CSV table of C-alpha atoms and ligand atoms in Angstrom, one decimal:
chain,number,residue,atom,x,y,z
A,23,MET,CA,25.7,17.3,-9.0
A,24,SER,CA,22.1,18.3,-8.4
A,25,ASP,CA,20.4,17.4,-5.1
A,26,GLN,CA,18.3,14.9,-7.0
A,27,GLU,CA,21.2,13.1,-8.4
A,28,GLU,CA,22.9,13.1,-5.1
A,29,ASN,CA,19.8,11.6,-3.4
A,30,GLY,CA,19.5,9.0,-6.1
A,31,GLY,CA,22.9,7.7,-5.0
A,32,TRP,CA,21.9,7.4,-1.4
A,33,GLY,CA,20.9,4.2,0.3
A,34,LEU,CA,17.3,3.8,1.4
A,35,GLU,CA,17.8,4.6,5.0
A,36,THR,CA,19.6,7.9,4.1
A,37,GLN,CA,16.8,8.8,1.7
A,38,ALA,CA,14.3,8.0,4.4
A,39,ILE,CA,15.9,10.3,6.9
A,40,ARG,CA,17.4,13.1,4.7
A,41,THR,CA,15.6,13.5,1.4
A,42,GLY,CA,13.2,16.3,0.8
A,43,HIS,CA,13.7,18.8,3.7
A,44,VAL,CA,14.8,22.2,2.5
A,45,ARG,CA,15.8,24.0,5.7
A,46,THR,CA,14.2,27.4,6.2
A,47,HIS,CA,15.9,30.6,7.5
A,48,GLU,CA,15.1,29.3,11.0
A,49,GLN,CA,17.7,26.6,10.6
A,50,GLU,CA,15.4,24.0,12.1
A,51,HIS,CA,16.7,20.4,12.4
A,52,GLY,CA,13.3,18.6,12.3
A,53,GLU,CA,11.0,18.9,9.3
A,54,PRO,CA,8.6,21.8,9.8
A,55,ILE,CA,4.8,21.7,9.3
A,56,PHE,CA,3.4,24.5,7.1
A,57,PRO,CA,-0.3,24.7,8.2
A,58,THR,CA,-1.3,27.3,5.7
A,59,SER,CA,-4.0,27.3,3.1
A,60,SER,CA,-2.4,30.0,0.9
A,61,PHE,CA,0.9,31.8,0.3
A,62,VAL,CA,1.5,35.5,-0.2
A,63,TYR,CA,3.5,37.3,-2.9
A,64,GLY,CA,5.9,40.3,-2.7
A,65,SER,CA,4.0,42.1,-5.5
A,66,ALA,CA,1.0,42.0,-7.8
A,67,ALA,CA,3.3,41.1,-10.6
A,68,GLU,CA,4.7,38.1,-8.7
A,69,ALA,CA,1.2,36.9,-8.0
A,70,ALA,CA,0.3,37.2,-11.7
A,71,ARG,CA,3.4,35.2,-12.7
A,72,LYS,CA,2.8,32.4,-10.1
A,73,PHE,CA,-0.9,32.2,-11.0
A,74,CYS,CA,-0.3,31.6,-14.7
A,75,GLY,CA,2.6,29.2,-13.9
A,76,GLU,CA,5.3,31.4,-15.4
A,77,GLU,CA,7.1,31.4,-12.1
A,78,ALA,CA,7.4,28.3,-9.9
A,79,GLY,CA,6.3,28.6,-6.3
A,80,ASN,CA,3.5,28.0,-3.8
A,81,VAL,CA,0.1,29.4,-4.4
A,82,TYR,CA,-2.5,27.4,-2.5
A,83,SER,CA,-2.2,24.2,-0.5
A,84,ARG,CA,-4.6,22.3,-2.7
A,85,PHE,CA,-1.8,22.7,-5.3
A,86,THR,CA,1.4,22.5,-3.4
A,87,ASN,CA,2.6,22.7,0.2
A,88,PRO,CA,6.2,22.5,1.4
A,89,THR,CA,5.4,19.8,4.1
A,90,VAL,CA,3.6,17.7,1.5
A,91,ASP,CA,6.4,18.3,-0.9
A,92,THR,CA,8.9,16.9,1.6
A,93,PHE,CA,6.9,13.7,2.0
A,94,GLN,CA,6.5,13.4,-1.8
A,95,LYS,CA,10.3,13.8,-2.5
A,96,ARG,CA,11.2,11.4,0.2
A,97,LEU,CA,8.8,8.6,-1.0
A,98,ALA,CA,9.7,9.2,-4.6
A,99,ALA,CA,13.4,8.7,-3.8
A,100,MET,CA,12.7,5.6,-1.7
A,101,GLU,CA,10.7,4.0,-4.5
A,102,GLY,CA,13.2,5.0,-7.1
A,103,GLY,CA,10.6,7.0,-9.0
A,104,GLU,CA,10.9,10.4,-10.9
A,105,ARG,CA,8.0,11.9,-9.0
A,106,CYS,CA,5.4,11.4,-6.3
A,107,ILE,CA,2.0,13.0,-5.7
A,108,ALA,CA,0.5,12.6,-2.3
A,109,THR,CA,-3.3,12.2,-1.8
A,110,SER,CA,-5.8,12.4,1.0
A,111,SER,CA,-6.1,8.6,1.1
A,112,GLY,CA,-5.1,5.4,-0.6
A,113,MET,CA,-8.4,5.3,-2.3
A,114,SER,CA,-8.0,8.8,-3.7
A,115,ALA,CA,-4.6,7.8,-5.0
A,116,ILE,CA,-6.2,5.1,-7.0
A,117,LEU,CA,-9.1,7.3,-8.1
A,118,SER,CA,-6.8,10.1,-9.2
A,119,THR,CA,-4.6,7.7,-11.2
A,120,VAL,CA,-7.6,6.5,-13.1
A,121,LEU,CA,-9.0,10.0,-13.6
A,122,ALA,CA,-5.6,11.1,-14.9
A,123,LEU,CA,-4.9,8.3,-17.3
A,124,LEU,CA,-8.1,6.6,-18.5
A,125,GLU,CA,-11.2,7.7,-20.5
A,126,ALA,CA,-14.7,6.4,-21.0
A,127,GLY,CA,-14.5,3.1,-23.0
A,128,ASP,CA,-11.1,2.2,-21.6
A,129,GLU,CA,-10.6,-1.1,-19.7
A,130,ILE,CA,-8.7,-2.2,-16.6
A,131,VAL,CA,-7.5,-5.7,-15.9
A,132,ALA,CA,-7.1,-6.3,-12.2
A,133,SER,CA,-6.3,-9.2,-9.8
A,134,ARG,CA,-9.3,-10.7,-8.1
A,135,SER,CA,-7.7,-10.4,-4.7
A,136,LEU,CA,-7.8,-6.6,-4.3
A,137,PHE,CA,-8.6,-4.4,-1.4
A,138,GLY,CA,-12.4,-4.4,-1.1
A,139,SER,CA,-12.9,-0.6,-1.7
A,140,THR,CA,-10.7,-0.8,-4.8
A,141,VAL,CA,-13.2,-3.3,-6.3
A,142,SER,CA,-16.1,-1.1,-5.4
A,143,LEU,CA,-14.3,1.9,-6.9
A,144,PHE,CA,-13.7,0.0,-10.2
A,145,ASP,CA,-17.1,-1.6,-10.5
A,146,LYS,CA,-19.6,0.8,-8.9
A,147,TYR,CA,-18.1,4.2,-9.7
A,148,LEU,CA,-15.8,3.8,-12.7
A,149,GLY,CA,-18.4,1.6,-14.3
A,150,LYS,CA,-20.8,4.5,-14.2
A,151,PHE,CA,-18.4,6.4,-16.5
A,152,GLY,CA,-17.9,3.7,-19.0
A,153,ILE,CA,-14.6,2.2,-17.6
A,154,THR,CA,-14.8,-1.6,-17.4
A,155,THR,CA,-12.7,-3.8,-15.2
A,156,HIS,CA,-12.0,-7.5,-15.8
A,157,TYR,CA,-10.7,-9.6,-12.9
A,158,VAL,CA,-8.2,-12.4,-13.1
A,159,GLU,CA,-6.4,-14.7,-10.7
A,160,LEU,CA,-3.3,-12.8,-9.4
A,161,SER,CA,-0.6,-15.3,-10.1
A,162,ASN,CA,-2.0,-16.6,-13.4
A,163,LEU,CA,0.0,-14.7,-16.1
A,164,GLU,CA,-1.9,-16.4,-19.0
A,165,ALA,CA,-5.2,-15.2,-17.5
A,166,TRP,CA,-3.9,-11.6,-17.4
A,167,GLU,CA,-2.8,-11.7,-21.0
A,168,ALA,CA,-6.1,-13.4,-22.1
A,169,ALA,CA,-8.2,-10.6,-20.4
A,170,ILE,CA,-6.4,-7.8,-22.3
A,171,THR,CA,-8.3,-6.2,-25.2
A,172,PRO,CA,-7.4,-3.4,-27.5
A,173,ARG,CA,-9.2,-1.1,-25.0
A,174,THR,CA,-7.1,-2.2,-22.0
A,175,ARG,CA,-5.0,0.7,-20.7
A,176,LEU,CA,-4.2,-0.3,-17.1
A,177,LEU,CA,-3.2,-3.5,-15.3
A,178,PHE,CA,-3.6,-3.2,-11.5
A,179,ALA,CA,-2.4,-5.6,-8.9
A,180,GLU,CA,-1.6,-5.9,-5.2
A,181,THR,CA,1.2,-8.3,-4.3
A,182,PRO,CA,1.4,-10.1,-1.9
A,183,SER,CA,-2.4,-10.3,-1.7
A,184,ASN,CA,-4.5,-9.9,1.3
A,185,PRO,CA,-5.2,-12.1,3.2
A,186,LEU,CA,-3.9,-15.2,1.4
A,187,SER,CA,-0.4,-13.9,0.6
A,188,GLU,CA,-0.5,-14.8,-3.1
A,189,ILE,CA,2.3,-13.3,-5.3
A,190,VAL,CA,2.5,-12.2,-9.0
A,191,ASP,CA,5.7,-12.0,-10.9
A,192,ILE,CA,6.0,-8.2,-11.4
A,193,SER,CA,8.6,-8.3,-14.2
A,194,ALA,CA,6.6,-10.8,-16.2
A,195,LEU,CA,3.4,-8.8,-15.7
A,196,ALA,CA,5.1,-5.6,-16.7
A,197,ASP,CA,6.3,-7.2,-19.9
A,198,ILE,CA,2.7,-8.3,-20.7
A,199,ALA,CA,1.4,-4.8,-19.9
A,200,HIS,CA,4.0,-3.1,-22.2
A,201,ARG,CA,3.5,-5.6,-25.1
A,202,HIS,CA,-0.1,-4.4,-25.1
A,203,GLY,CA,0.6,-0.7,-24.6
A,204,ALA,CA,-0.9,-0.6,-21.0
A,205,TRP,CA,0.5,0.7,-17.7
A,206,LEU,CA,1.2,-1.6,-14.8
A,207,ALA,CA,0.2,-0.1,-11.4
A,208,ILE,CA,1.3,-2.0,-8.3
A,209,ASP,CA,-0.3,-1.3,-4.9
A,210,ASN,CA,2.8,-1.6,-2.8
A,211,CYS,CA,1.0,-1.1,0.5
A,212,PHE,CA,1.8,-4.4,2.0
A,213,LEU,CA,5.6,-4.4,1.5
A,214,THR,CA,6.5,-0.7,1.1
A,215,PRO,CA,9.8,0.3,-0.6
A,216,ALA,CA,11.7,-1.1,2.3
A,217,LEU,CA,10.9,-4.6,1.0
A,218,GLN,CA,9.8,-4.4,-2.6
A,219,ARG,CA,10.6,-1.9,-5.4
A,220,PRO,CA,8.1,-2.5,-8.2
A,221,LEU,CA,9.5,0.3,-10.5
A,222,GLU,CA,12.9,-1.5,-10.6
A,223,LEU,CA,11.0,-4.6,-11.7
A,224,GLY,CA,9.3,-2.8,-14.6
A,225,ALA,CA,6.1,-1.5,-13.1
A,226,ASP,CA,5.0,2.0,-14.2
A,227,LEU,CA,3.1,3.3,-11.2
A,228,ILE,CA,3.1,2.6,-7.5
A,229,ILE,CA,0.1,3.2,-5.4
A,230,HIS,CA,0.3,3.6,-1.6
A,231,SER,CA,-2.1,3.7,1.2
A,232,ALA,CA,0.2,5.7,3.5
A,233,THR,CA,-2.4,5.0,6.2
A,234,LYS,CA,-0.7,1.6,6.7
A,235,TYR,CA,3.0,1.0,7.1
A,236,LEU,CA,4.3,4.4,5.9
A,237,ASP,CA,2.6,5.9,9.0
A,238,GLY,CA,3.1,2.7,10.9
A,239,GLN,CA,1.3,3.7,14.0
A,240,GLY,CA,-2.3,3.9,12.9
A,241,ARG,CA,-2.6,7.7,13.2
A,242,ALA,CA,-3.7,9.2,9.9
A,243,ILE,CA,-5.3,8.5,6.5
A,244,GLY,CA,-3.3,9.3,3.4
A,245,GLY,CA,-2.0,8.0,0.1
A,246,ALA,CA,0.5,8.5,-2.7
A,247,VAL,CA,1.3,7.6,-6.3
A,248,VAL,CA,4.9,7.3,-7.6
A,249,GLY,CA,5.9,7.1,-11.2
A,250,PRO,CA,7.3,8.9,-14.3
A,251,ASP,CA,7.1,12.7,-14.6
A,252,LYS,CA,4.7,12.6,-17.6
A,253,GLU,CA,2.0,10.5,-16.0
A,254,LEU,CA,2.5,12.2,-12.6
A,255,GLU,CA,2.0,15.6,-14.1
A,256,ALA,CA,-1.4,14.5,-15.3
A,257,LEU,CA,-2.1,13.2,-11.9
A,258,PHE,CA,-1.0,16.4,-10.3
A,259,GLY,CA,-3.6,18.2,-12.5
A,260,VAL,CA,-6.3,15.9,-11.1
A,261,VAL,CA,-5.3,16.4,-7.5
A,262,ARG,CA,-4.9,20.2,-7.7
A,263,THR,CA,-8.3,20.6,-9.6
A,264,CYS,CA,-10.4,17.9,-8.1
A,265,GLY,CA,-9.1,18.4,-4.6
A,266,PRO,CA,-8.0,15.0,-3.0
A,267,CYS,CA,-4.9,16.7,-1.6
A,268,LEU,CA,-3.0,15.5,1.5
A,269,SER,CA,-3.1,17.8,4.6
A,270,PRO,CA,0.3,19.2,5.7
A,271,PHE,CA,-0.2,17.7,9.2
A,272,ASN,CA,-0.7,14.2,7.8
A,273,ALA,CA,2.2,14.6,5.4
A,274,TRP,CA,4.4,15.4,8.3
A,275,ILE,CA,3.3,12.2,10.2
A,276,PHE,CA,4.1,10.1,7.1
A,277,THR,CA,7.4,11.9,6.6
A,278,LYS,CA,8.4,11.0,10.1
A,279,GLY,CA,7.1,7.5,9.6
A,280,LEU,CA,9.3,6.9,6.6
A,281,GLU,CA,12.4,7.6,8.8
A,282,THR,CA,11.9,4.4,10.7
A,283,LEU,CA,10.3,2.4,7.9
A,284,ARG,CA,13.1,-0.1,7.2
A,285,LEU,CA,13.6,-0.8,10.9
A,286,ARG,CA,9.9,-1.3,11.5
A,287,MET,CA,9.4,-3.5,8.4
A,288,ASN,CA,12.3,-5.7,9.4
A,289,ALA,CA,10.8,-6.1,12.9
A,290,HIS,CA,7.3,-6.7,11.6
A,291,CYS,CA,8.6,-9.4,9.2
A,292,GLU,CA,10.7,-11.1,11.9
A,293,ASN,CA,7.6,-11.3,14.2
A,294,ALA,CA,5.4,-12.5,11.4
A,295,GLN,CA,7.7,-15.2,10.2
A,296,LEU,CA,8.0,-16.7,13.7
A,297,MET,CA,4.2,-16.3,14.2
A,298,ALA,CA,3.6,-18.1,10.9
A,299,GLU,CA,5.9,-21.0,11.8
A,300,TRP,CA,4.3,-21.3,15.3
A,301,LEU,CA,0.8,-21.3,13.8
A,302,ASP,CA,1.8,-23.8,11.2
A,303,SER,CA,2.9,-26.2,13.9
A,304,HIS,CA,-0.3,-25.6,16.1
A,305,PRO,CA,-2.6,-28.7,16.0
A,306,ALA,CA,-5.8,-26.5,15.8
A,307,VAL,CA,-4.5,-24.7,12.7
A,308,ARG,CA,-5.4,-26.4,9.4
A,309,LYS,CA,-3.4,-24.1,7.1
A,310,VAL,CA,-1.3,-21.0,7.2
A,311,HIS,CA,-1.1,-18.6,4.2
A,312,TYR,CA,2.2,-16.8,4.3
A,313,CYS,CA,4.7,-16.4,1.5
A,314,GLY,CA,7.5,-16.7,3.9
A,315,LEU,CA,6.8,-20.4,4.6
A,316,PRO,CA,8.8,-22.8,2.4
A,317,ASP,CA,5.6,-24.7,1.3
A,318,HIS,CA,3.9,-21.6,0.0
A,319,PRO,CA,3.4,-22.2,-3.7
A,320,GLN,CA,5.2,-19.0,-4.7
A,321,HIS,CA,7.8,-18.9,-1.9
A,322,GLU,CA,10.7,-18.9,-4.4
A,323,LEU,CA,9.2,-16.0,-6.4
A,324,ALA,CA,8.6,-14.1,-3.2
A,325,ARG,CA,12.2,-14.7,-2.2
A,326,ARG,CA,13.5,-13.4,-5.6
A,327,GLN,CA,11.1,-10.4,-5.8
A,328,GLN,CA,10.9,-9.2,-2.2
A,329,LYS,CA,13.5,-8.4,0.5
A,330,ALA,CA,11.2,-10.1,3.0
A,331,TYR,CA,7.7,-11.6,3.3
A,332,GLY,CA,5.6,-8.9,4.9
A,333,ALA,CA,3.6,-9.1,8.1
A,334,VAL,CA,0.1,-10.0,7.0
A,335,LEU,CA,-0.9,-13.6,7.2
A,336,GLY,CA,-4.0,-15.8,7.0
A,337,PHE,CA,-4.7,-19.0,8.8
A,338,GLU,CA,-7.6,-21.4,8.8
A,339,VAL,CA,-9.1,-23.3,11.7
A,340,ASP,CA,-11.5,-26.2,11.6
A,341,GLY,CA,-15.1,-25.4,12.7
A,342,GLY,CA,-15.9,-22.6,10.3
A,343,ARG,CA,-17.1,-19.2,11.5
A,344,THR,CA,-18.0,-20.3,15.1
A,345,ALA,CA,-14.4,-21.5,15.7
A,346,ALA,CA,-12.8,-18.5,14.0
A,347,TRP,CA,-14.9,-16.1,15.9
A,348,SER,CA,-14.1,-17.9,19.2
A,349,VAL,CA,-10.3,-17.5,18.6
A,350,ILE,CA,-10.8,-13.8,17.8
A,351,ASP,CA,-13.0,-13.2,20.8
A,352,ALA,CA,-10.6,-14.9,23.2
A,353,THR,CA,-7.8,-12.4,22.5
A,354,ARG,CA,-7.1,-9.7,25.0
A,355,ILE,CA,-4.1,-8.0,23.4
A,356,LEU,CA,-4.7,-8.3,19.7
A,357,SER,CA,-7.0,-5.6,18.4
A,358,ILE,CA,-10.2,-6.7,16.6
A,359,THR,CA,-10.0,-4.4,13.6
A,360,GLY,CA,-9.8,-4.5,9.9
A,361,ASN,CA,-6.8,-2.1,9.7
A,362,LEU,CA,-3.2,-3.1,9.3
A,363,GLY,CA,0.3,-1.7,9.1
A,364,ASP,CA,0.3,-0.7,12.8
A,365,VAL,CA,2.7,-1.4,15.6
A,366,LYS,CA,-0.4,-3.0,17.3
A,367,THR,CA,-1.2,-6.5,16.1
A,368,THR,CA,-4.7,-6.7,14.5
A,369,ILE,CA,-7.0,-9.7,14.0
A,370,THR,CA,-10.0,-10.0,11.7
A,371,HIS,CA,-12.4,-12.5,10.2
A,372,PRO,CA,-12.2,-11.6,6.5
A,373,GLY,CA,-15.4,-13.6,5.6
A,374,THR,CA,-17.6,-11.3,7.6
A,375,THR,CA,-15.6,-8.0,7.5
A,376,THR,CA,-13.2,-7.0,4.8
A,377,HIS,CA,-14.6,-9.6,2.3
A,378,GLY,CA,-18.2,-9.6,3.8
A,379,ARG,CA,-19.8,-8.0,0.8
A,380,LEU,CA,-18.6,-10.8,-1.6
A,381,SER,CA,-21.2,-13.5,-2.6
A,382,ASP,CA,-20.5,-17.1,-1.5
A,383,GLU,CA,-19.2,-17.9,-5.0
A,384,GLN,CA,-16.9,-14.9,-5.0
A,385,LYS,CA,-15.6,-15.9,-1.6
A,386,ALA,CA,-15.0,-19.4,-2.7
A,387,ALA,CA,-13.2,-18.2,-5.8
A,388,ALA,CA,-11.0,-15.9,-3.7
A,389,GLY,CA,-10.3,-18.6,-1.1
A,390,ILE,CA,-12.0,-16.8,1.7
A,391,SER,CA,-13.3,-19.7,3.9
A,392,GLU,CA,-15.4,-19.3,7.0
A,393,GLY,CA,-12.6,-20.6,9.2
A,394,LEU,CA,-10.1,-18.1,7.8
A,395,ILE,CA,-8.6,-15.5,10.2
A,396,ARG,CA,-6.2,-12.7,9.2
A,397,ILE,CA,-3.6,-11.2,11.4
A,398,ALA,CA,-1.4,-8.2,10.7
A,399,VAL,CA,1.5,-8.9,13.0
A,400,GLY,CA,2.7,-5.9,15.0
A,401,LEU,CA,5.7,-5.2,17.1
A,402,GLU,CA,4.6,-6.4,20.6
A,403,ASP,CA,6.5,-9.2,22.3
A,404,LEU,CA,5.9,-12.3,20.3
A,405,ASP,CA,5.5,-14.6,23.3
A,406,ASP,CA,2.6,-12.4,24.5
A,407,LEU,CA,0.9,-12.5,21.1
A,408,LYS,CA,1.3,-16.3,21.0
A,409,ALA,CA,-0.2,-16.6,24.5
A,410,ASP,CA,-3.1,-14.4,23.5
A,411,LEU,CA,-3.9,-16.6,20.4
A,412,SER,CA,-3.3,-19.8,22.4
A,413,ARG,CA,-6.2,-19.1,24.6
A,414,GLY,CA,-8.7,-19.5,21.8
A,415,LEU,CA,-6.7,-22.1,19.7
A,416,ASP,CA,-6.1,-24.4,22.6
A,417,SER,CA,-9.8,-24.5,23.5
A,418,LEU,CA,-10.6,-25.5,19.9
A,419,ARG,CA,-8.7,-28.7,20.5
A,420,SER,CA,-10.4,-29.7,23.8
A,421,PRO,CA,-14.1,-28.9,23.3
B,507,LIG,C1,-6.1,0.4,3.0
B,507,LIG,C2,-5.7,0.0,1.6
B,507,LIG,C3,-6.1,0.8,0.5
B,507,LIG,C4,-6.9,2.1,0.7
B,507,LIG,O1,-6.3,3.0,1.5
B,507,LIG,P1,-7.0,4.1,2.4
B,507,LIG,O2,-5.9,4.9,2.9
B,507,LIG,O3,-7.8,3.4,3.4
B,507,LIG,O4,-7.9,4.9,1.5
B,507,LIG,C5,-5.7,0.5,-0.8
B,507,LIG,N1,-5.0,-0.7,-1.0
B,507,LIG,C6,-4.6,-1.5,0.0
B,507,LIG,C7,-3.9,-2.7,-0.3
B,507,LIG,C8,-5.0,-1.2,1.3
B,507,LIG,O5,-4.6,-2.0,2.3
């Protein structure tokens, strides 16, 4: 049995801790970092063979690096994919995917509720090169199908969405994509393979911003794509030639992050569920958007498709921007920042930050109201987090 077959049979926690490290002659126990830009050869003939690809092996760290390789193998195993290519950021993971698979004249269908920079990448930059993107409501399968044309090559979605926790049925969307000869890419940043495995549900490609939960402690920027060998070989060509490669040091951080991913995600979700229930019962909160609440319109689908509900939630207060800002500004523990996927709980006002560039009509269509607050629930003591939010929320009730 090859190593790969053996790893395929392992459970997620074993893969997270054991896959991908090839011990060197030093017999190290922890995964080493190889901070080297190039690699040397025993002879001119060996150099020639490696340069032309006749012999496998490291040449230059823009192409391959053993520390990056450990991270790639580990994440590929955890997502159940044939191969993973790591990138310098989540955005360059998306860019590299498009450069590898699409051509001028091709079209993308994407959900309207995407990470803001993804929308800018599609519209402002891919648009320049003749690739057009059509946006549809994430959960509306008929709208996805209706937006497909003979030029559509890629369907792209994030599920659950940020910050309203909408869900799309990944299997059904994969069927639609495949009926029309397109790939389905799922940005799995919010749930990670610990909670959702899109390839098993029929998706073709998984995109990660490793910056978020894969790291889990807000230390480094990085990304990855997981999928079949054929497509990933094309992607590897883009990364080695165009250069958005992951640094060995960041790869090492993410590798160590994966080791505790399941534990952290379970703890994040537990805190988030209790936080959502508490907010839902708070008199100053008009509505909570979290797919773990039984009254969420796609709660049943989320339960089927996901192992848990994630740790990003939105809630609305009466009183618009002034009220929302006052709740945010009254916090002393929560960090006011647009980032997420950190052990530290973060709070942000989407309407003026992450979604600030949208027009009023676009915000209305995306459900981004002025009273909406997003929190990405971290791992602090839940009672402390509630007390921190109560300060602002309670003062909304007694003006
Ligand atoms: C952060 C994020 C990205 C972009 O990742 P970077 O690492 O910041 O480049 C893409 N998709 C989602 C869902 C994200 O949250």
